[in-house]
Short mmCIF file of C-alpha atoms in Angstrom, two decimals:
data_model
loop_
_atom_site.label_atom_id
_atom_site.label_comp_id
_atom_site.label_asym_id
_atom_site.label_seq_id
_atom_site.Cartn_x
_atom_site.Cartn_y
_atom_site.Cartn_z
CA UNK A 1464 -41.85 53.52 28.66
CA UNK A 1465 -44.93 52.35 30.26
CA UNK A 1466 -45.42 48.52 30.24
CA UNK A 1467 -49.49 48.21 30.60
CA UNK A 1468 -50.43 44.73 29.74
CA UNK A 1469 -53.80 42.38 29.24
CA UNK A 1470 -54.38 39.68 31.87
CA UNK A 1471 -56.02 36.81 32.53
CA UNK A 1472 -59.15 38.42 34.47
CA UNK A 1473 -61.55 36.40 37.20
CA UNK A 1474 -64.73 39.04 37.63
CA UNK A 1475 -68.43 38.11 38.62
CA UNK A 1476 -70.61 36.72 36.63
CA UNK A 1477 -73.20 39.13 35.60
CA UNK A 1478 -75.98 38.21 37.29
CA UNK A 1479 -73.41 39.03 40.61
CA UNK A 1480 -71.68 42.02 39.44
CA UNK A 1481 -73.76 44.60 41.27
CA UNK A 1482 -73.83 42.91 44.43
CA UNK A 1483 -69.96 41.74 44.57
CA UNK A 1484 -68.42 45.48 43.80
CA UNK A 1485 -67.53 47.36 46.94
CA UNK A 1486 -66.09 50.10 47.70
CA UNK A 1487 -62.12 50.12 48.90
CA UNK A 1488 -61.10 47.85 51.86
CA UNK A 1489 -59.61 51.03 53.32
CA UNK A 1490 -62.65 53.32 53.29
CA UNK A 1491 -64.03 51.79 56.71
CA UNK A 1492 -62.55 50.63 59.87
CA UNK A 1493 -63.46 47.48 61.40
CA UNK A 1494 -67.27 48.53 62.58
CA UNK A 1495 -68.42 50.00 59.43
CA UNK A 1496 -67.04 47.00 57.36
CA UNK A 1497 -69.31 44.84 59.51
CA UNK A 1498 -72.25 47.12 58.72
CA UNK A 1499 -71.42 46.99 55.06
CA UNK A 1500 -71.21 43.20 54.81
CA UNK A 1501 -74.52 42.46 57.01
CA UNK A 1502 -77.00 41.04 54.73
CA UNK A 1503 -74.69 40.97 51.80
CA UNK A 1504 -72.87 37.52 51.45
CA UNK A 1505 -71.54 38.22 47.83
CA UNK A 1506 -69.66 41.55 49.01
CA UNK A 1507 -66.30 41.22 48.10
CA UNK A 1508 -65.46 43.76 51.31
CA UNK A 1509 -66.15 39.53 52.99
CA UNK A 1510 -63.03 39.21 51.20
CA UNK A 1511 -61.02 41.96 51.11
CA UNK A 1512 -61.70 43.05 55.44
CA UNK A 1513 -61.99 39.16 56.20
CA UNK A 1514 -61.77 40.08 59.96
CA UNK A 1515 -65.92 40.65 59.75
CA UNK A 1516 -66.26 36.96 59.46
CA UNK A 1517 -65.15 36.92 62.83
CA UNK A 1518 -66.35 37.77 66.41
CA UNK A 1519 -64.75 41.33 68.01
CA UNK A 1520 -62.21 39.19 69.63
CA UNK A 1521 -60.50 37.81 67.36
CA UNK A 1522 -57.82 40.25 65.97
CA UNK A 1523 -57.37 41.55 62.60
CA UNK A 1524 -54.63 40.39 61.94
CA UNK A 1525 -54.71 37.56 63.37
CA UNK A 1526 -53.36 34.21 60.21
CA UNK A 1527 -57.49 32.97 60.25
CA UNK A 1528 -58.40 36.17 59.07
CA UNK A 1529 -56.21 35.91 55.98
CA UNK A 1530 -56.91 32.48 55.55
CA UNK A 1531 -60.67 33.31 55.69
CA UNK A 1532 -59.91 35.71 52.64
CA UNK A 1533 -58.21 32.90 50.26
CA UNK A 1534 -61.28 30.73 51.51
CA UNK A 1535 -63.77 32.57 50.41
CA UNK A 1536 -62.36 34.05 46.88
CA UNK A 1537 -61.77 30.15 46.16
CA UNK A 1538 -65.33 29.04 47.27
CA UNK A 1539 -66.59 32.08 45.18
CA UNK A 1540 -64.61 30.84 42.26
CA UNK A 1541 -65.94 27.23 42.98
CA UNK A 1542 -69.44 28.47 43.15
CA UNK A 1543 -69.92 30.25 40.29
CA UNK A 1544 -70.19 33.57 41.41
CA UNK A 1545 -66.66 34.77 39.92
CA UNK A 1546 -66.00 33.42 36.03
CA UNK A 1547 -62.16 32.99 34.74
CA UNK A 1548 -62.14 34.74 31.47
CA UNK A 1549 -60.23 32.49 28.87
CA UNK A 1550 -57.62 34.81 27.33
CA UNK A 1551 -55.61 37.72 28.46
CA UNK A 1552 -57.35 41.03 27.28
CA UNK A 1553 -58.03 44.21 28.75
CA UNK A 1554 -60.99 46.29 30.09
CA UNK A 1555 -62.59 49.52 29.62
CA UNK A 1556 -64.08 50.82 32.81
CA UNK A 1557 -66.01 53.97 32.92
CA UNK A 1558 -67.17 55.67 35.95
CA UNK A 1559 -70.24 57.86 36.20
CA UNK A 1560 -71.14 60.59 39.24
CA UNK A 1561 -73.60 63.15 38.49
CA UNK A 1562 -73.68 62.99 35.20
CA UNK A 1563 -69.78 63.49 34.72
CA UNK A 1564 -68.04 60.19 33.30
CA UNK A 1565 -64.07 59.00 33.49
CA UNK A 1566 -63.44 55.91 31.55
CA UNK A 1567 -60.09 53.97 32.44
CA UNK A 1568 -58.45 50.80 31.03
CA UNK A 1569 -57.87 48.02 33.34
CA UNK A 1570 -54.69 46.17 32.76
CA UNK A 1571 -51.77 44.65 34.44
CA UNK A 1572 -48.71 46.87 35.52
CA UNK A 1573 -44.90 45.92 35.24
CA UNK A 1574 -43.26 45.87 39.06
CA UNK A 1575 -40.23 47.11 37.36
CA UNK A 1576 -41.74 50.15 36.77
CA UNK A 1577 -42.57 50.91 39.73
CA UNK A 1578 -38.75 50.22 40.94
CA UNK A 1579 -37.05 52.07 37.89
CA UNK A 1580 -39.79 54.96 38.29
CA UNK A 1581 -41.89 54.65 35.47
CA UNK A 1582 -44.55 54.41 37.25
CA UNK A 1583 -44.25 57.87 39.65
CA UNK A 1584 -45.34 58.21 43.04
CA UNK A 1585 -46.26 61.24 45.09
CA UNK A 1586 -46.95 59.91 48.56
CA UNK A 1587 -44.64 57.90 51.21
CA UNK A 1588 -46.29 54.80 52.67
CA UNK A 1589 -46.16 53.29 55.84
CA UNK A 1590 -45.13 50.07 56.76
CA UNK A 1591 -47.81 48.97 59.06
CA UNK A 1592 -50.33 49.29 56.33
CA UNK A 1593 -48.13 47.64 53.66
CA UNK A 1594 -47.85 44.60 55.84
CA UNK A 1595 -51.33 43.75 56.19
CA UNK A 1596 -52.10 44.06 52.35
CA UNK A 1597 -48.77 41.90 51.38
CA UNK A 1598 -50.31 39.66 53.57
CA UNK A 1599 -54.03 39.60 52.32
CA UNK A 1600 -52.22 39.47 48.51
CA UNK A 1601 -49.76 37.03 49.45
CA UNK A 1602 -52.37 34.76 50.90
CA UNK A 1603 -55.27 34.32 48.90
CA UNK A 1604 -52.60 34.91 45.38
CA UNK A 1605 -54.47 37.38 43.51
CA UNK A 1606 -54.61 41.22 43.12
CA UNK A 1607 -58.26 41.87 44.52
CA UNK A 1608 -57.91 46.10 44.80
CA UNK A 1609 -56.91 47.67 41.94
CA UNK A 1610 -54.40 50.56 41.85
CA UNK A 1611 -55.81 53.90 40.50
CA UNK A 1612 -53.22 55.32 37.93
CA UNK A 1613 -53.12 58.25 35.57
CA UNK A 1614 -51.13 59.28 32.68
CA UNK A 1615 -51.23 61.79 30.60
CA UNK A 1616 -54.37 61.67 27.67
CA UNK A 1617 -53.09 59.82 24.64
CA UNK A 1618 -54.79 60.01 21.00
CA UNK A 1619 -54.31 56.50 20.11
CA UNK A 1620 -55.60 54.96 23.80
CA UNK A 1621 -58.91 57.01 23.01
CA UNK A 1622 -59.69 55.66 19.94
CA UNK A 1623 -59.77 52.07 20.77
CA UNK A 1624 -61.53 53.18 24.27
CA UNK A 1625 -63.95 55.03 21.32
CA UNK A 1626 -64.37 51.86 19.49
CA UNK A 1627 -64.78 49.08 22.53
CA UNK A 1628 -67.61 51.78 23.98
CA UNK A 1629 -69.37 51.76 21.02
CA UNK A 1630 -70.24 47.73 21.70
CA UNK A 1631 -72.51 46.18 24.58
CA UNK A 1632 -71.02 46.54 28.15
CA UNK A 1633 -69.83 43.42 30.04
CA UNK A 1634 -72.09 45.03 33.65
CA UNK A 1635 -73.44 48.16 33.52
CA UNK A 1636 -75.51 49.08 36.88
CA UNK A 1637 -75.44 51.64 39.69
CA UNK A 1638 -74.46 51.20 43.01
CA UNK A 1639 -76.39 52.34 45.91
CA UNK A 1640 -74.57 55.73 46.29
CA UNK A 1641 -75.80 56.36 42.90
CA UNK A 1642 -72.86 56.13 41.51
CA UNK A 1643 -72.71 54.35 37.45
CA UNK A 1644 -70.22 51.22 36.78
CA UNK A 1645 -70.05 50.51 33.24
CA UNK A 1646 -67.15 47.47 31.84
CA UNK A 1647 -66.50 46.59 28.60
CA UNK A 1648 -64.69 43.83 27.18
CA UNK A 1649 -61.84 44.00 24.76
CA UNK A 1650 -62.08 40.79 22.70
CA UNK A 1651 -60.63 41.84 19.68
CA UNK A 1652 -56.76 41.07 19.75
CA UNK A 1653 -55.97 43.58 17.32
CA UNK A 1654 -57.48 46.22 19.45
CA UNK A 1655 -55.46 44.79 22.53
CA UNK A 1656 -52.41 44.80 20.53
CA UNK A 1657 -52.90 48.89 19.75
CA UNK A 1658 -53.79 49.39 23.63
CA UNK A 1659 -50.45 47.89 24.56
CA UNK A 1660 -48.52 49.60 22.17
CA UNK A 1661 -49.87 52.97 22.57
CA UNK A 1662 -49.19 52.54 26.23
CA UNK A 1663 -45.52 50.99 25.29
CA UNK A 1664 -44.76 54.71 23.74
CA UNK A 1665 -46.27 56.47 27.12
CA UNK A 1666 -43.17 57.40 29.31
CA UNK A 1667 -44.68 57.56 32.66
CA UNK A 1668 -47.97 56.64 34.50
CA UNK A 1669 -49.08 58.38 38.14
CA UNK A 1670 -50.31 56.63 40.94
CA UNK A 1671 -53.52 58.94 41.98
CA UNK A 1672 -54.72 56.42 44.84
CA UNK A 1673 -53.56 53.95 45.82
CA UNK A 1674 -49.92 54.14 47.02
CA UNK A 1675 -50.18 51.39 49.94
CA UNK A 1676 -52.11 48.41 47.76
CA UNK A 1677 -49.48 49.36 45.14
CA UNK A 1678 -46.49 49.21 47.34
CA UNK A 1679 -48.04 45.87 48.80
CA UNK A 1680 -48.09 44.61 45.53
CA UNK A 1681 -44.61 44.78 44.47
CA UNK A 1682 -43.12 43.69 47.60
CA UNK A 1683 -45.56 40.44 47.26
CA UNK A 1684 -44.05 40.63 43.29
CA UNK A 1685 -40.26 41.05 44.93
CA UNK A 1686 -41.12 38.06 47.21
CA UNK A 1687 -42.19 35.90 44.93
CA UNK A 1688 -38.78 36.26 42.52
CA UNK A 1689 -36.74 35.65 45.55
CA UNK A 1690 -38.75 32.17 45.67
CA UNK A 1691 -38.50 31.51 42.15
CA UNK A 1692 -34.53 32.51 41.40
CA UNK A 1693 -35.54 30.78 37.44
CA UNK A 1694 -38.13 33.60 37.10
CA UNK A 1695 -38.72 35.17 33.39
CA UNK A 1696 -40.18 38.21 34.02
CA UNK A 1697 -43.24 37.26 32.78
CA UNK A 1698 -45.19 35.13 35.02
CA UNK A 1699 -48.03 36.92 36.67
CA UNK A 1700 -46.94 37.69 39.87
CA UNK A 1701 -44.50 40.71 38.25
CA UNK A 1702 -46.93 42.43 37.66
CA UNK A 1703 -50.20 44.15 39.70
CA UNK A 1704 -53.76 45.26 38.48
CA UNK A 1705 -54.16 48.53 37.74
CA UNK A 1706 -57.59 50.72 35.91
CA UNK A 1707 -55.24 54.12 34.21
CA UNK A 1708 -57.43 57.17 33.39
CA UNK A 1709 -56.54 59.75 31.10
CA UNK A 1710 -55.57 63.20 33.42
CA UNK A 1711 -58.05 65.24 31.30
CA UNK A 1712 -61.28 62.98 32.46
CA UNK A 1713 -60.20 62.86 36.50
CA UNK A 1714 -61.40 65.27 38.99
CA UNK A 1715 -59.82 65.84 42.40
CA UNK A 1716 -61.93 66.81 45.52
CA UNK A 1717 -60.87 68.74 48.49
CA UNK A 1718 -59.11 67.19 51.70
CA UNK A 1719 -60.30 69.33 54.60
CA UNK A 1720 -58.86 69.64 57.89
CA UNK A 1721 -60.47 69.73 61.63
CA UNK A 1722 -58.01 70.76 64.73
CA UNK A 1723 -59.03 69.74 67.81
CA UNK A 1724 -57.94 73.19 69.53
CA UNK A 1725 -56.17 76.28 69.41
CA UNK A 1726 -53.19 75.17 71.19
CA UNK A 1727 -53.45 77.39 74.16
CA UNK A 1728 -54.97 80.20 72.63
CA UNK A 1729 -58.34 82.18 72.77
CA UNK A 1730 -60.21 82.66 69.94
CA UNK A 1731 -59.09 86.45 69.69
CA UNK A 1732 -55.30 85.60 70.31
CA UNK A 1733 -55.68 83.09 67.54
CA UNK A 1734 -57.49 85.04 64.82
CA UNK A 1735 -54.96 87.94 65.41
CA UNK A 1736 -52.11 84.96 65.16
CA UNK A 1737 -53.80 83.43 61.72
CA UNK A 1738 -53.96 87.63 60.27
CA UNK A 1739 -50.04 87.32 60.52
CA UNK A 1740 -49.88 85.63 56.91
CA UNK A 1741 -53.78 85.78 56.23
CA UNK A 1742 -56.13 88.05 55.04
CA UNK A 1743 -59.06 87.40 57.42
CA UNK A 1744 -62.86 88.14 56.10
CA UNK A 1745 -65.83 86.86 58.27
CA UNK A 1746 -68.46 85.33 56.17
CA UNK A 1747 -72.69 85.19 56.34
CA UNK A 1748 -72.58 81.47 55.90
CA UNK A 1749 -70.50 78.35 55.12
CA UNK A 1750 -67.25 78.64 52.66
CA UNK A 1751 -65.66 77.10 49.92
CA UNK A 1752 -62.81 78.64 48.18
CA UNK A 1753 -62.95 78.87 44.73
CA UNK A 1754 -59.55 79.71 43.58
CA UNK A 1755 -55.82 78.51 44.81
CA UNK A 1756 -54.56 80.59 47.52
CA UNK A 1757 -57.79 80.93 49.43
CA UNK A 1758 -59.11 78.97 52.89
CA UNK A 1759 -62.57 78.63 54.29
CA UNK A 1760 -62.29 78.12 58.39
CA UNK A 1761 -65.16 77.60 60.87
CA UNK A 1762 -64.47 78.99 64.22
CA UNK A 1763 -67.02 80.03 67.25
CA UNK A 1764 -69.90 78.73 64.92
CA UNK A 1765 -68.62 80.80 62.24
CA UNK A 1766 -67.14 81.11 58.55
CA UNK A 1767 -63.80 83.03 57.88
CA UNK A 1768 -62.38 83.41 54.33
CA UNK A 1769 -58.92 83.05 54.83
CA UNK A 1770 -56.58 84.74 51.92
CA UNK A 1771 -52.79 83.95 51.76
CA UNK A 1772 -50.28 86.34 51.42
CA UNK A 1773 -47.81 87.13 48.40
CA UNK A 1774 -45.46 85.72 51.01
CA UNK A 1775 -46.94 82.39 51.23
CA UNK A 1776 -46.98 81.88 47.41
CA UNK A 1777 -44.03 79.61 46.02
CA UNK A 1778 -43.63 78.20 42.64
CA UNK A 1779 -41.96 75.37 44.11
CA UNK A 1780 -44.21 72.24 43.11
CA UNK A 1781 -44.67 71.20 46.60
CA UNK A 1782 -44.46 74.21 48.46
CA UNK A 1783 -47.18 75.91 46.42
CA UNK A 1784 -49.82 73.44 47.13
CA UNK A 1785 -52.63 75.24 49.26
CA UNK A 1786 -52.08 71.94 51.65
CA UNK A 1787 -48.66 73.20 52.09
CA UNK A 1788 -49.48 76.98 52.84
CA UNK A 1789 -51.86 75.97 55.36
CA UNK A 1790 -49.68 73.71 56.58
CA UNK A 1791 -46.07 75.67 56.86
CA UNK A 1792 -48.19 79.15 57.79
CA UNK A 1793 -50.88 77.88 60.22
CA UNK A 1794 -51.21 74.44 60.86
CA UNK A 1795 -47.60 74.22 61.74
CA UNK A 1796 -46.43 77.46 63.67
CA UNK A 1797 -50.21 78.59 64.61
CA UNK A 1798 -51.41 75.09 66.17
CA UNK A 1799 -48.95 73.27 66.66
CA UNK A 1800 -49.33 70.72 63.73
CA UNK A 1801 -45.78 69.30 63.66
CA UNK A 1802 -46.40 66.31 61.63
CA UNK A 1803 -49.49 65.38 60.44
CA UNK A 1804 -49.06 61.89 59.82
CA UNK A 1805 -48.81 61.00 63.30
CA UNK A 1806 -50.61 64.22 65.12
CA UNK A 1807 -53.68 62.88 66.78
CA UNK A 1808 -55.14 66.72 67.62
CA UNK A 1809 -55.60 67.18 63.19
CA UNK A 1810 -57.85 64.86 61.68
CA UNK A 1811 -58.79 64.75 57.51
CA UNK A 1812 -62.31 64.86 55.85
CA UNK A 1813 -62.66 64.25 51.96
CA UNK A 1814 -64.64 67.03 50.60
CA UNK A 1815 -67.43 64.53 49.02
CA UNK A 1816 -68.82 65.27 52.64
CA UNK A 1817 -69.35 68.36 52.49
CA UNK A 1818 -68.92 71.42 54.58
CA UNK A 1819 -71.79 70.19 57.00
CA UNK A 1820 -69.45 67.20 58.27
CA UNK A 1821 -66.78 70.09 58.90
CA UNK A 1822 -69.58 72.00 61.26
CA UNK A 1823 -70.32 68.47 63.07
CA UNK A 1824 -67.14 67.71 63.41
CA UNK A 1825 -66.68 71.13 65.33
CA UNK A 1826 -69.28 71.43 67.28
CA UNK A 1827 -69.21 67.04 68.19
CA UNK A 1828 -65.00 66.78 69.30
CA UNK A 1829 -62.72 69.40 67.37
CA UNK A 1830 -62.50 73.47 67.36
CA UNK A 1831 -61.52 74.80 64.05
CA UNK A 1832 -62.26 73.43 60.38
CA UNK A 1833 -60.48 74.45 57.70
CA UNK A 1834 -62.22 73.95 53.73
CA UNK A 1835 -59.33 73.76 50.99
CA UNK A 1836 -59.61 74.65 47.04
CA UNK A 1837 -58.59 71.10 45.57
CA UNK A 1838 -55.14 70.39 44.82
CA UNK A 1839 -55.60 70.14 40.58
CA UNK A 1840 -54.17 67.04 38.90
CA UNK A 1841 -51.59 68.95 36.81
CA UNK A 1842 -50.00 69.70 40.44
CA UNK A 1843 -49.88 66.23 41.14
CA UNK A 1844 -48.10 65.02 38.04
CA UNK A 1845 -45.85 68.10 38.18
CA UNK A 1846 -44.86 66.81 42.12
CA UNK A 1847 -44.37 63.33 40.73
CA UNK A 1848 -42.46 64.42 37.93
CA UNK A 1849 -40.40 66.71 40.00
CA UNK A 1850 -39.68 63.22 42.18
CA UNK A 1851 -40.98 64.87 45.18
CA UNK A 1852 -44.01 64.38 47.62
CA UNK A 1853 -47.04 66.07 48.57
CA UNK A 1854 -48.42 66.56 51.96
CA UNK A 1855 -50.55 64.10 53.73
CA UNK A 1856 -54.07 63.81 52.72
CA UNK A 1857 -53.29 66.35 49.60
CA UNK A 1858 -55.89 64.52 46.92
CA UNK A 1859 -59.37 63.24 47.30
CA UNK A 1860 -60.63 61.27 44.19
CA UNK A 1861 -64.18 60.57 43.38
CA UNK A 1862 -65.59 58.69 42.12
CA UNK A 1863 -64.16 55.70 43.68
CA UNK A 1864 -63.13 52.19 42.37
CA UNK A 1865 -64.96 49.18 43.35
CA UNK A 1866 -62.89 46.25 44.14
CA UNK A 1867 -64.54 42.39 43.18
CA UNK A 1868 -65.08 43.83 39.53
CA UNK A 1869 -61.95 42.50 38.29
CA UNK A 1870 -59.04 39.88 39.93
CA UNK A 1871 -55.28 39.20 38.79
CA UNK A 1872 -54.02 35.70 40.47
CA UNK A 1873 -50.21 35.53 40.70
CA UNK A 1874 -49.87 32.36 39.23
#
């Protein structure tokens, strides 16, 4: 069963709140975090990509950039612009893009149950990127990103989310991509002590985003035991911060795909190549699927509607993904795609970009673009609960968490 606990939170004051939120640290390389920062001091993307405080020179991972990170968060503290809440509690979080709302409780998860599987995963991670946020966490001692988990809608969670949302927010403001950021406060211990316990009777949780800050987190959590051989088990560093949504309120987005050619062949030799597992329909104008099983491509400065064969359907819970069609009947024999992770001909676009950014992409440094129906969220929790893992670049959430709304020190 899930442990989901309260936590003693440092956020912004709320005068700061709208100006500290960012968007994730991983969202931008090292040129667009610099853009993002310029002009904006209180940012806490100063904190979390501390290598803009520093000329082009100086590497990113260099031990000044991390110590840069722990310098700032403390001189924020110091300042006034973050506030240490008083007693451990949770928050109520809620989310608004175009009118559609997800509202998720931010608490503290258990390490343990992310080693004992409680807490299910349905990516792998890589190392490299693991070692630069155990760093960042290890160094300034706090949680500053939190993990995006799901689990599946509970009765009892929704009534005290019901009852806390009924009361004034903590912040409530929108952030310039319009996007609406609305925290609550649970003050009431009683209602804390029904969140925890609801969550106590929950068997699993999902990571949805997240898998490298939360894989960070527990080795920092890990780390810190072997230090302290006397540990309890309850001292904040086992466990990491964490907003969980109900699966019923989150919507997934497309991951499309751009190739940068047709791996030797002509247009004509590859269209006749793609009809092997595909039924192949040119289209008047730009295309989204709009059910499983079907593919949008952009070729020659035009639309294809790509439909996969009965052969090509599986009710394996991997296998059956549309990412995993394309992949094992096109990207993979067709182009050339071998691995994904590491091919630098395929590159990945989230779909909140639209099918314009696919035509760019084309006509600017790629040939083909591919436009995928959305992997759903039921097929992530059944590939998590199956233990297995999806494809690269399978799941695109939106909207996205800010990070600087809420901070877990590890003691």
């Amino acid at each position: 069963m899930a442990a989901v606990k309260p936590f003693l939170c440092i956020r912004p004051n709320r005068e700061a709140a709208d100006k500290v939120a960012a968007l994730p640290y991983d969202v931008y390389n090292r040129r667009e975090a610099c853009a993002a920062v310029a002009g904006n001091p209180l940012s806490f993307l100063n904190i979390d990509r501390p290598e803009t405080q520093f000329p082009d020179d100086v590497d990113t991972y260099d031990d000044r950039v991390y110590g840069k990170a722990r310098e700032l968060l403390d001189g924020r503290i110091a300042d006034g612009t973050f506030v240490e809440d008083g007693q451990e509690c949770y928050y109520i979080y809620r989310l608004t893009m175009d009118g559609r709302a997800q509202t998720g409780i931010v608490a503290c998860c258990s390490i343990d149950d992310y080693v004992d599987g409680v807490i299910k995963k349905h990516e792998n991670t890589r190392e490299d990127k693991e070692i630069d946020r155990i760093r960042h966490v290890d160094t300034t001692n706090a949680h500053t990103g939190p993990i995006f988990l799901a689990y599946r809608a509970d009765r009892a969670v929704n009534r005290v989310v019901d009852e806390v949302t009924a009361g004034d927010p903590l912040y409530d403001f929108v952030s310039e991509d319009g996007i609406g950021h609305t925290v609550w406060k649970v003050e009431d211990p009683q209602q804390n002590g029904r969140i925890e316990a609801a969550f106590a009777a929950i068997p699993a949780t999902y990571i949805a985003d997240g898998h490298h800050r939360a894989a960070s987190a527990v080795k920092v959590g890990l780390k810190r035991r072997e230090e302290n051989p006397g540990y309890t088990g309850e001292e904040p560093f086992n466990y990491f911060l964490s907003v969980l949504f109900p699966d019923e309120q989150l919507m997934i987005l497309p991951y499309n795909r751009v190739v940068k050619d047709l791996n030797g062949m002509d247009e004509a030799g590859f269209l006749a190549a793609v009809g092997e597992h595909f039924t192949v329909e040119k289209m008047d104008g730009p295309y989204a699927p709009d059910e499983k099983g079907l593919f949008g491509m952009y070729l020659g400065g035009s639309w294809y509607k790509l439909a996969a064969g009965a052969e090509c359907r599986s009710y394996d819970p991997v296998k059956g993904l549309d990412v995993s069609i394309l992949q094992d009947r096109l990207l993979g024999p067709v182009l050339g795609i071998g691995d994904p992770r590491t091919d630098k001909r395929i590159d990945f676009i989230g779909g909140i970009r639209g099918l314009g950014e696919l035509e760019r992409r084309v006509k600017e440094d790629m040939t083909v673009a591919f436009s995928m129906y959305p992997t759903s969220i039921k097929e992530l929790l059944n590939v998590a609960d199956a233990g297995l893992l999806m494809p690269p670049k399978s799941t695109w959430f939106e909207p996205k968490l800010r990070s600087g709304l809420f901070i877990h020190r590890l003691g």
